[in-house]
PDB file of C-alpha atoms in Angstrom:
ATOM      1  CA  ALA A1227      35.715 -16.873  57.185  1.00  0.00           C
ATOM      2  CA  GLN A1228      35.773 -13.678  58.635  1.00  0.00           C
ATOM      3  CA  SER A1229      32.720 -11.940  58.527  1.00  0.00           C
ATOM      4  CA  VAL A1230      31.622  -8.872  61.046  1.00  0.00           C
ATOM      5  CA  ALA A1231      27.547  -8.584  62.289  1.00  0.00           C
ATOM      6  CA  GLN A1232      25.549  -5.506  62.665  1.00  0.00           C
ATOM      7  CA  PRO A1233      22.445  -6.634  64.828  1.00  0.00           C
ATOM      8  CA  GLU A1234      20.720  -3.722  64.337  1.00  0.00           C
ATOM      9  CA  ASP A1235      18.830  -2.219  61.216  1.00  0.00           C
ATOM     10  CA  GLN A1236      18.136   1.668  63.132  1.00  0.00           C
ATOM     11  CA  VAL A1237      18.718   2.862  66.380  1.00  0.00           C
ATOM     12  CA  ASN A1238      16.503   5.534  68.048  1.00  0.00           C
ATOM     13  CA  VAL A1239      18.300   7.640  71.064  1.00  0.00           C
ATOM     14  CA  ALA A1240      17.049  11.244  72.425  1.00  0.00           C
ATOM     15  CA  GLU A1241      19.611  13.803  71.908  1.00  0.00           C
ATOM     16  CA  GLY A1242      21.371  14.557  74.971  1.00  0.00           C
ATOM     17  CA  ASN A1243      21.626  10.365  76.151  1.00  0.00           C
ATOM     18  CA  PRO A1244      24.374   7.922  75.633  1.00  0.00           C
ATOM     19  CA  LEU A1245      24.541   5.987  72.704  1.00  0.00           C
ATOM     20  CA  THR A1246      25.189   2.674  71.521  1.00  0.00           C
ATOM     21  CA  VAL A1247      25.543   0.692  68.022  1.00  0.00           C
ATOM     22  CA  LYS A1248      26.869  -2.614  68.069  1.00  0.00           C
ATOM     23  CA  CYS A1249      29.072  -4.689  66.238  1.00  0.00           C
ATOM     24  CA  THR A1250      30.195  -8.541  66.564  1.00  0.00           C
ATOM     25  CA  TYR A1251      32.938 -10.502  64.396  1.00  0.00           C
ATOM     26  CA  SER A1252      34.424 -13.099  63.893  1.00  0.00           C
ATOM     27  CA  VAL A1253      37.901 -13.993  62.282  1.00  0.00           C
ATOM     28  CA  SER A1254      40.922 -15.832  63.299  1.00  0.00           C
ATOM     29  CA  GLY A1255      43.803 -14.206  64.842  1.00  0.00           C
ATOM     30  CA  ASN A1256      43.679 -10.855  66.211  1.00  0.00           C
ATOM     31  CA  PRO A1257      41.405  -8.908  64.090  1.00  0.00           C
ATOM     32  CA  TYR A1258      41.530  -5.310  62.838  1.00  0.00           C
ATOM     33  CA  LEU A1259      38.374  -3.898  63.496  1.00  0.00           C
ATOM     34  CA  PHE A1260      37.686  -0.326  62.362  1.00  0.00           C
ATOM     35  CA  TRP A1261      33.817   2.095  62.339  1.00  0.00           C
ATOM     36  CA  TYR A1262      33.472   4.531  59.773  1.00  0.00           C
ATOM     37  CA  VAL A1263      29.648   7.087  59.474  1.00  0.00           C
ATOM     38  CA  GLN A1264      28.411   7.590  56.174  1.00  0.00           C
ATOM     39  CA  TYR A1265      26.131  11.517  55.860  1.00  0.00           C
ATOM     40  CA  PRO A1266      23.220  11.414  53.477  1.00  0.00           C
ATOM     41  CA  ASN A1267      25.052  11.359  49.767  1.00  0.00           C
ATOM     42  CA  ARG A1268      28.591  11.264  50.801  1.00  0.00           C
ATOM     43  CA  GLY A1269      31.106   9.136  51.252  1.00  0.00           C
ATOM     44  CA  LEU A1270      32.451   7.152  54.369  1.00  0.00           C
ATOM     45  CA  GLN A1271      34.107   9.257  56.781  1.00  0.00           C
ATOM     46  CA  PHE A1272      36.962   7.226  58.938  1.00  0.00           C
ATOM     47  CA  LEU A1273      35.917   7.518  62.950  1.00  0.00           C
ATOM     48  CA  LEU A1274      38.195   4.807  65.002  1.00  0.00           C
ATOM     49  CA  LYS A1275      40.325   1.519  64.667  1.00  0.00           C
ATOM     50  CA  TYR A1276      41.543  -0.941  67.386  1.00  0.00           C
ATOM     51  CA  ILE A1277      44.704  -2.794  65.766  1.00  0.00           C
ATOM     52  CA  THR A1278      46.070  -3.701  69.538  1.00  0.00           C
ATOM     53  CA  GLY A1279      46.445  -1.848  72.713  1.00  0.00           C
ATOM     54  CA  ASP A1280      44.124  -0.450  74.858  1.00  0.00           C
ATOM     55  CA  ASN A1281      41.029  -1.891  74.539  1.00  0.00           C
ATOM     56  CA  LEU A1282      38.910   1.357  74.693  1.00  0.00           C
ATOM     57  CA  VAL A1283      39.751   2.801  71.537  1.00  0.00           C
ATOM     58  CA  LYS A1284      38.580   7.254  70.755  1.00  0.00           C
ATOM     59  CA  GLY A1285      38.130   8.875  67.760  1.00  0.00           C
ATOM     60  CA  SER A1286      36.760  11.522  66.207  1.00  0.00           C
ATOM     61  CA  TYR A1287      33.550  13.305  66.682  1.00  0.00           C
ATOM     62  CA  GLY A1288      33.429  12.191  70.501  1.00  0.00           C
ATOM     63  CA  PHE A1289      32.977   8.508  69.709  1.00  0.00           C
ATOM     64  CA  GLU A1290      34.870   6.090  71.493  1.00  0.00           C
ATOM     65  CA  ALA A1291      34.340   1.823  70.903  1.00  0.00           C
ATOM     66  CA  GLU A1292      35.227  -1.104  73.304  1.00  0.00           C
ATOM     67  CA  PHE A1293      36.759  -3.883  71.816  1.00  0.00           C
ATOM     68  CA  ASN A1294      35.829  -6.921  74.180  1.00  0.00           C
ATOM     69  CA  LYS A1295      37.682 -10.730  73.131  1.00  0.00           C
ATOM     70  CA  SER A1296      35.657 -12.650  74.841  1.00  0.00           C
ATOM     71  CA  GLN A1297      32.369 -11.533  73.341  1.00  0.00           C
ATOM     72  CA  THR A1298      33.924 -10.629  70.088  1.00  0.00           C
ATOM     73  CA  SER A1299      32.710  -7.640  70.399  1.00  0.00           C
ATOM     74  CA  PHE A1300      33.494  -3.710  69.007  1.00  0.00           C
ATOM     75  CA  HIS A1301      30.584  -1.462  70.241  1.00  0.00           C
ATOM     76  CA  LEU A1302      30.726   1.948  69.063  1.00  0.00           C
ATOM     77  CA  LYS A1303      29.232   4.755  71.899  1.00  0.00           C
ATOM     78  CA  LYS A1304      29.181   7.927  72.940  1.00  0.00           C
ATOM     79  CA  PRO A1305      28.277   9.655  76.096  1.00  0.00           C
ATOM     80  CA  SER A1306      25.974  12.219  75.009  1.00  0.00           C
ATOM     81  CA  ALA A1307      24.340  11.974  71.000  1.00  0.00           C
ATOM     82  CA  LEU A1308      23.311  15.061  69.112  1.00  0.00           C
ATOM     83  CA  VAL A1309      21.415  15.612  66.473  1.00  0.00           C
ATOM     84  CA  SER A1310      24.009  15.825  64.017  1.00  0.00           C
ATOM     85  CA  ASP A1311      25.144  12.472  65.066  1.00  0.00           C
ATOM     86  CA  SER A1312      21.925  10.967  62.662  1.00  0.00           C
ATOM     87  CA  ALA A1313      24.089   8.767  60.002  1.00  0.00           C
ATOM     88  CA  LEU A1314      24.624   5.616  58.735  1.00  0.00           C
ATOM     89  CA  TYR A1315      27.441   3.651  60.365  1.00  0.00           C
ATOM     90  CA  PHE A1316      29.932   0.765  59.735  1.00  0.00           C
ATOM     91  CA  CYS A1317      31.771  -1.304  61.237  1.00  0.00           C
ATOM     92  CA  ALA A1318      34.569  -3.254  59.242  1.00  0.00           C
ATOM     93  CA  VAL A1319      37.029  -5.856  59.923  1.00  0.00           C
ATOM     94  CA  ARG A1320      40.412  -6.787  57.967  1.00  0.00           C
ATOM     95  CA  ASP A1321      40.401  -9.409  56.001  1.00  0.00           C
ATOM     96  CA  LEU A1322      43.395 -11.440  57.406  1.00  0.00           C
ATOM     97  CA  PHE A1323      43.200 -14.298  54.076  1.00  0.00           C
ATOM     98  CA  SER A1324      43.075 -11.574  51.054  1.00  0.00           C
ATOM     99  CA  GLY A1325      46.821 -12.487  50.107  1.00  0.00           C
ATOM    100  CA  GLY A1326      48.536  -9.438  51.712  1.00  0.00           C
ATOM    101  CA  TYR A1327      46.153  -7.108  50.468  1.00  0.00           C
ATOM    102  CA  ASN A1328      43.660  -5.058  52.890  1.00  0.00           C
ATOM    103  CA  LYS A1329      40.838  -5.255  52.316  1.00  0.00           C
ATOM    104  CA  LEU A1330      37.830  -4.859  54.610  1.00  0.00           C
ATOM    105  CA  ILE A1331      34.835  -6.702  55.008  1.00  0.00           C
ATOM    106  CA  PHE A1332      31.779  -4.608  56.123  1.00  0.00           C
ATOM    107  CA  GLY A1333      28.457  -4.905  57.970  1.00  0.00           C
ATOM    108  CA  ALA A1334      25.303  -4.096  56.568  1.00  0.00           C
ATOM    109  CA  GLY A1335      25.429  -0.733  58.537  1.00  0.00           C
ATOM    110  CA  THR A1336      23.086   1.019  61.118  1.00  0.00           C
ATOM    111  CA  ARG A1337      21.184   3.800  60.983  1.00  0.00           C
ATOM    112  CA  LEU A1338      21.151   5.960  64.106  1.00  0.00           C
ATOM    113  CA  ALA A1339      18.425   8.017  64.478  1.00  0.00           C
ATOM    114  CA  VAL A1340      18.915  11.360  67.469  1.00  0.00           C
ATOM    115  CA  HIS A1341      15.524  12.698  68.158  1.00  0.00           C
ATOM    116  CA  PRO A1342      15.776  16.235  69.756  1.00  0.00           C
TER     117      PRO A1342
ATOM    118  CA  SER B1387      47.822  16.384  53.475  1.00  0.00           C
ATOM    119  CA  GLN B1388      45.736  13.455  51.109  1.00  0.00           C
ATOM    120  CA  THR B1389      42.790  13.741  49.535  1.00  0.00           C
ATOM    121  CA  ILE B1390      40.902  11.832  46.931  1.00  0.00           C
ATOM    122  CA  HIS B1391      38.230  13.279  44.135  1.00  0.00           C
ATOM    123  CA  GLN B1392      35.641  11.568  42.239  1.00  0.00           C
ATOM    124  CA  TRP B1393      33.763  12.717  39.393  1.00  0.00           C
ATOM    125  CA  PRO B1394      31.382  13.656  38.662  1.00  0.00           C
ATOM    126  CA  ALA B1395      29.323  13.432  41.949  1.00  0.00           C
ATOM    127  CA  THR B1396      25.993  12.899  39.712  1.00  0.00           C
ATOM    128  CA  LEU B1397      25.295  10.904  36.675  1.00  0.00           C
ATOM    129  CA  VAL B1398      22.346   9.882  34.119  1.00  0.00           C
ATOM    130  CA  GLN B1399      22.986   7.210  32.035  1.00  0.00           C
ATOM    131  CA  PRO B1400      20.784   5.540  29.467  1.00  0.00           C
ATOM    132  CA  VAL B1401      20.851   1.872  28.998  1.00  0.00           C
ATOM    133  CA  GLY B1402      23.596   0.671  26.647  1.00  0.00           C
ATOM    134  CA  SER B1403      25.555   3.586  26.717  1.00  0.00           C
ATOM    135  CA  PRO B1404      29.163   3.523  28.364  1.00  0.00           C
ATOM    136  CA  LEU B1405      30.257   4.514  31.589  1.00  0.00           C
ATOM    137  CA  SER B1406      33.328   6.253  32.779  1.00  0.00           C
ATOM    138  CA  LEU B1407      33.950   6.971  36.334  1.00  0.00           C
ATOM    139  CA  GLU B1408      37.111   8.767  37.588  1.00  0.00           C
ATOM    140  CA  CYS B1409      38.973   8.783  41.031  1.00  0.00           C
ATOM    141  CA  THR B1410      41.962  10.307  42.200  1.00  0.00           C
ATOM    142  CA  VAL B1411      44.300  10.346  45.074  1.00  0.00           C
ATOM    143  CA  GLU B1412      46.521  13.337  46.238  1.00  0.00           C
ATOM    144  CA  GLY B1413      49.301  13.584  48.955  1.00  0.00           C
ATOM    145  CA  THR B1414      50.417   9.837  48.902  1.00  0.00           C
ATOM    146  CA  SER B1415      52.894   7.253  46.695  1.00  0.00           C
ATOM    147  CA  ASN B1416      51.835   3.966  45.777  1.00  0.00           C
ATOM    148  CA  PRO B1417      48.112   3.787  47.499  1.00  0.00           C
ATOM    149  CA  ASN B1418      45.911   0.045  47.336  1.00  0.00           C
ATOM    150  CA  LEU B1419      42.911   1.512  45.837  1.00  0.00           C
ATOM    151  CA  TYR B1420      39.575   0.151  45.314  1.00  0.00           C
ATOM    152  CA  TRP B1421      36.200   0.500  44.037  1.00  0.00           C
ATOM    153  CA  TYR B1422      32.584  -0.076  45.969  1.00  0.00           C
ATOM    154  CA  ARG B1423      29.079   0.221  44.924  1.00  0.00           C
ATOM    155  CA  GLN B1424      26.708   0.641  47.111  1.00  0.00           C
ATOM    156  CA  ALA B1425      23.209  -0.324  46.265  1.00  0.00           C
ATOM    157  CA  ALA B1426      20.016   1.419  48.454  1.00  0.00           C
ATOM    158  CA  GLY B1427      22.214   3.801  51.023  1.00  0.00           C
ATOM    159  CA  ARG B1428      23.158   0.637  52.998  1.00  0.00           C
ATOM    160  CA  GLY B1429      25.711  -2.623  51.978  1.00  0.00           C
ATOM    161  CA  LEU B1430      28.778  -1.942  50.262  1.00  0.00           C
ATOM    162  CA  GLN B1431      29.917  -4.315  47.795  1.00  0.00           C
ATOM    163  CA  LEU B1432      34.228  -4.170  46.894  1.00  0.00           C
ATOM    164  CA  LEU B1433      34.135  -4.398  42.840  1.00  0.00           C
ATOM    165  CA  PHE B1434      37.909  -3.755  42.041  1.00  0.00           C
ATOM    166  CA  TYR B1435      41.016  -3.275  44.009  1.00  0.00           C
ATOM    167  CA  SER B1436      44.430  -2.293  42.918  1.00  0.00           C
ATOM    168  CA  VAL B1437      47.532  -2.599  44.351  1.00  0.00           C
ATOM    169  CA  GLY B1438      49.511  -1.260  41.966  1.00  0.00           C
ATOM    170  CA  ILE B1439      49.596   0.504  38.304  1.00  0.00           C
ATOM    171  CA  GLY B1440      48.403  -2.232  36.234  1.00  0.00           C
ATOM    172  CA  GLN B1441      47.376  -4.608  38.852  1.00  0.00           C
ATOM    173  CA  ILE B1442      43.562  -4.797  39.224  1.00  0.00           C
ATOM    174  CA  SER B1443      41.833  -7.621  40.709  1.00  0.00           C
ATOM    175  CA  SER B1444      37.920  -7.656  40.809  1.00  0.00           C
ATOM    176  CA  GLU B1445      35.764  -9.463  43.240  1.00  0.00           C
ATOM    177  CA  VAL B1446      32.466  -9.699  41.689  1.00  0.00           C
ATOM    178  CA  PRO B1447      32.087 -11.028  37.880  1.00  0.00           C
ATOM    179  CA  GLN B1448      29.705  -8.144  36.077  1.00  0.00           C
ATOM    180  CA  ASN B1449      29.617  -5.582  33.442  1.00  0.00           C
ATOM    181  CA  LEU B1450      31.968  -3.518  34.444  1.00  0.00           C
ATOM    182  CA  SER B1451      35.737  -3.142  34.321  1.00  0.00           C
ATOM    183  CA  ALA B1452      38.815  -1.274  36.226  1.00  0.00           C
ATOM    184  CA  SER B1453      42.157   0.570  34.923  1.00  0.00           C
ATOM    185  CA  ARG B1454      44.876   2.087  37.083  1.00  0.00           C
ATOM    186  CA  PRO B1455      46.995   3.437  34.199  1.00  0.00           C
ATOM    187  CA  GLN B1456      48.814   6.033  36.400  1.00  0.00           C
ATOM    188  CA  ASP B1457      49.975   5.381  40.334  1.00  0.00           C
ATOM    189  CA  ARG B1458      46.995   7.795  41.899  1.00  0.00           C
ATOM    190  CA  GLN B1459      44.285   7.450  38.969  1.00  0.00           C
ATOM    191  CA  PHE B1460      41.830   4.673  39.341  1.00  0.00           C
ATOM    192  CA  ILE B1461      39.236   4.536  36.378  1.00  0.00           C
ATOM    193  CA  LEU B1462      35.840   2.576  36.705  1.00  0.00           C
ATOM    194  CA  SER B1463      34.450   1.291  33.420  1.00  0.00           C
ATOM    195  CA  SER B1464      31.469  -0.105  31.150  1.00  0.00           C
ATOM    196  CA  LYS B1465      30.543  -0.817  27.501  1.00  0.00           C
ATOM    197  CA  LYS B1466      27.280  -1.222  27.861  1.00  0.00           C
ATOM    198  CA  LEU B1467      25.094  -0.249  30.847  1.00  0.00           C
ATOM    199  CA  LEU B1468      22.836  -2.117  32.642  1.00  0.00           C
ATOM    200  CA  LEU B1469      19.882  -0.901  34.543  1.00  0.00           C
ATOM    201  CA  SER B1470      21.378  -2.918  37.228  1.00  0.00           C
ATOM    202  CA  ASP B1471      24.572  -1.300  37.430  1.00  0.00           C
ATOM    203  CA  SER B1472      22.523   1.918  39.007  1.00  0.00           C
ATOM    204  CA  GLY B1473      23.711   2.716  42.337  1.00  0.00           C
ATOM    205  CA  PHE B1474      26.515   4.685  44.383  1.00  0.00           C
ATOM    206  CA  TYR B1475      30.311   4.758  43.370  1.00  0.00           C
ATOM    207  CA  LEU B1476      32.647   4.986  45.897  1.00  0.00           C
ATOM    208  CA  CYS B1477      36.562   4.744  45.453  1.00  0.00           C
ATOM    209  CA  ALA B1478      39.024   4.545  48.530  1.00  0.00           C
ATOM    210  CA  TRP B1479      42.465   4.428  48.762  1.00  0.00           C
ATOM    211  CA  SER B1480      44.191   2.613  51.692  1.00  0.00           C
ATOM    212  CA  ASP B1481      47.514   3.945  53.920  1.00  0.00           C
ATOM    213  CA  GLN B1482      49.926   1.296  55.482  1.00  0.00           C
ATOM    214  CA  THR B1483      47.445   0.612  58.504  1.00  0.00           C
ATOM    215  CA  ASP B1484      44.801  -0.750  56.599  1.00  0.00           C
ATOM    216  CA  THR B1485      42.862   2.134  56.905  1.00  0.00           C
ATOM    217  CA  GLN B1486      40.701   2.999  53.730  1.00  0.00           C
ATOM    218  CA  TYR B1487      39.800   6.613  52.995  1.00  0.00           C
ATOM    219  CA  PHE B1488      36.492   6.799  50.967  1.00  0.00           C
ATOM    220  CA  GLY B1489      36.191   9.613  48.119  1.00  0.00           C
ATOM    221  CA  PRO B1490      32.765  11.834  48.349  1.00  0.00           C
ATOM    222  CA  GLY B1491      30.990   8.850  45.128  1.00  0.00           C
ATOM    223  CA  THR B1492      29.446   9.601  42.493  1.00  0.00           C
ATOM    224  CA  ARG B1493      25.489   8.880  42.420  1.00  0.00           C
ATOM    225  CA  LEU B1494      24.646   6.540  39.330  1.00  0.00           C
ATOM    226  CA  THR B1495      21.220   5.907  37.740  1.00  0.00           C
ATOM    227  CA  VAL B1496      20.750   4.150  34.420  1.00  0.00           C
ATOM    228  CA  LEU B1497      17.886   4.556  33.239  1.00  0.00           C
TER     229      LEU B1497
END
């Protein structure tokens, strides 16, 4: 069965420091992986995705993610965190057995808190 | 460019009352459409998805139903709300690359 895990409920980082939000996955075949961000009382915003190609994917707002097939991970990173990056982050993987319909399986979410 | 709308933004309803939440997408044709519920500001639960007019698949049997009367319109309904129906309801559409794009959401409180 396809699954995605975000092992940290919350990540705390000081403004200006690098940040990492972790995601691991379990799928059969090649994964399609996504990161979304959610600000309070708002919908999810798409940040970036990996389908094929370079293992380092660059996305919106200075975020990037590294696809690591051997470790089945897709961690989200940013070189220098901003207070405005504080939000809830979701990792997702496409469900390959959804009968041709493109459904996503979401992780439980990681709350990022960036302190001044 | 594509945009997705949801209304109302917030809703407070008594137990046993009916519900109708609407979602519309602009700027694309024949999108896949999705309804999610988010409880307690965390995990997403897929409720329904649709690949075309009148084609609805339900993920979780429950007190809710969905309809797609037009290509870019997706409606979430209930005949009688329960306390457990409270939550943040999100509509999304997807393109051919499997990326889903979410609406602003509706906060439903059932009292």
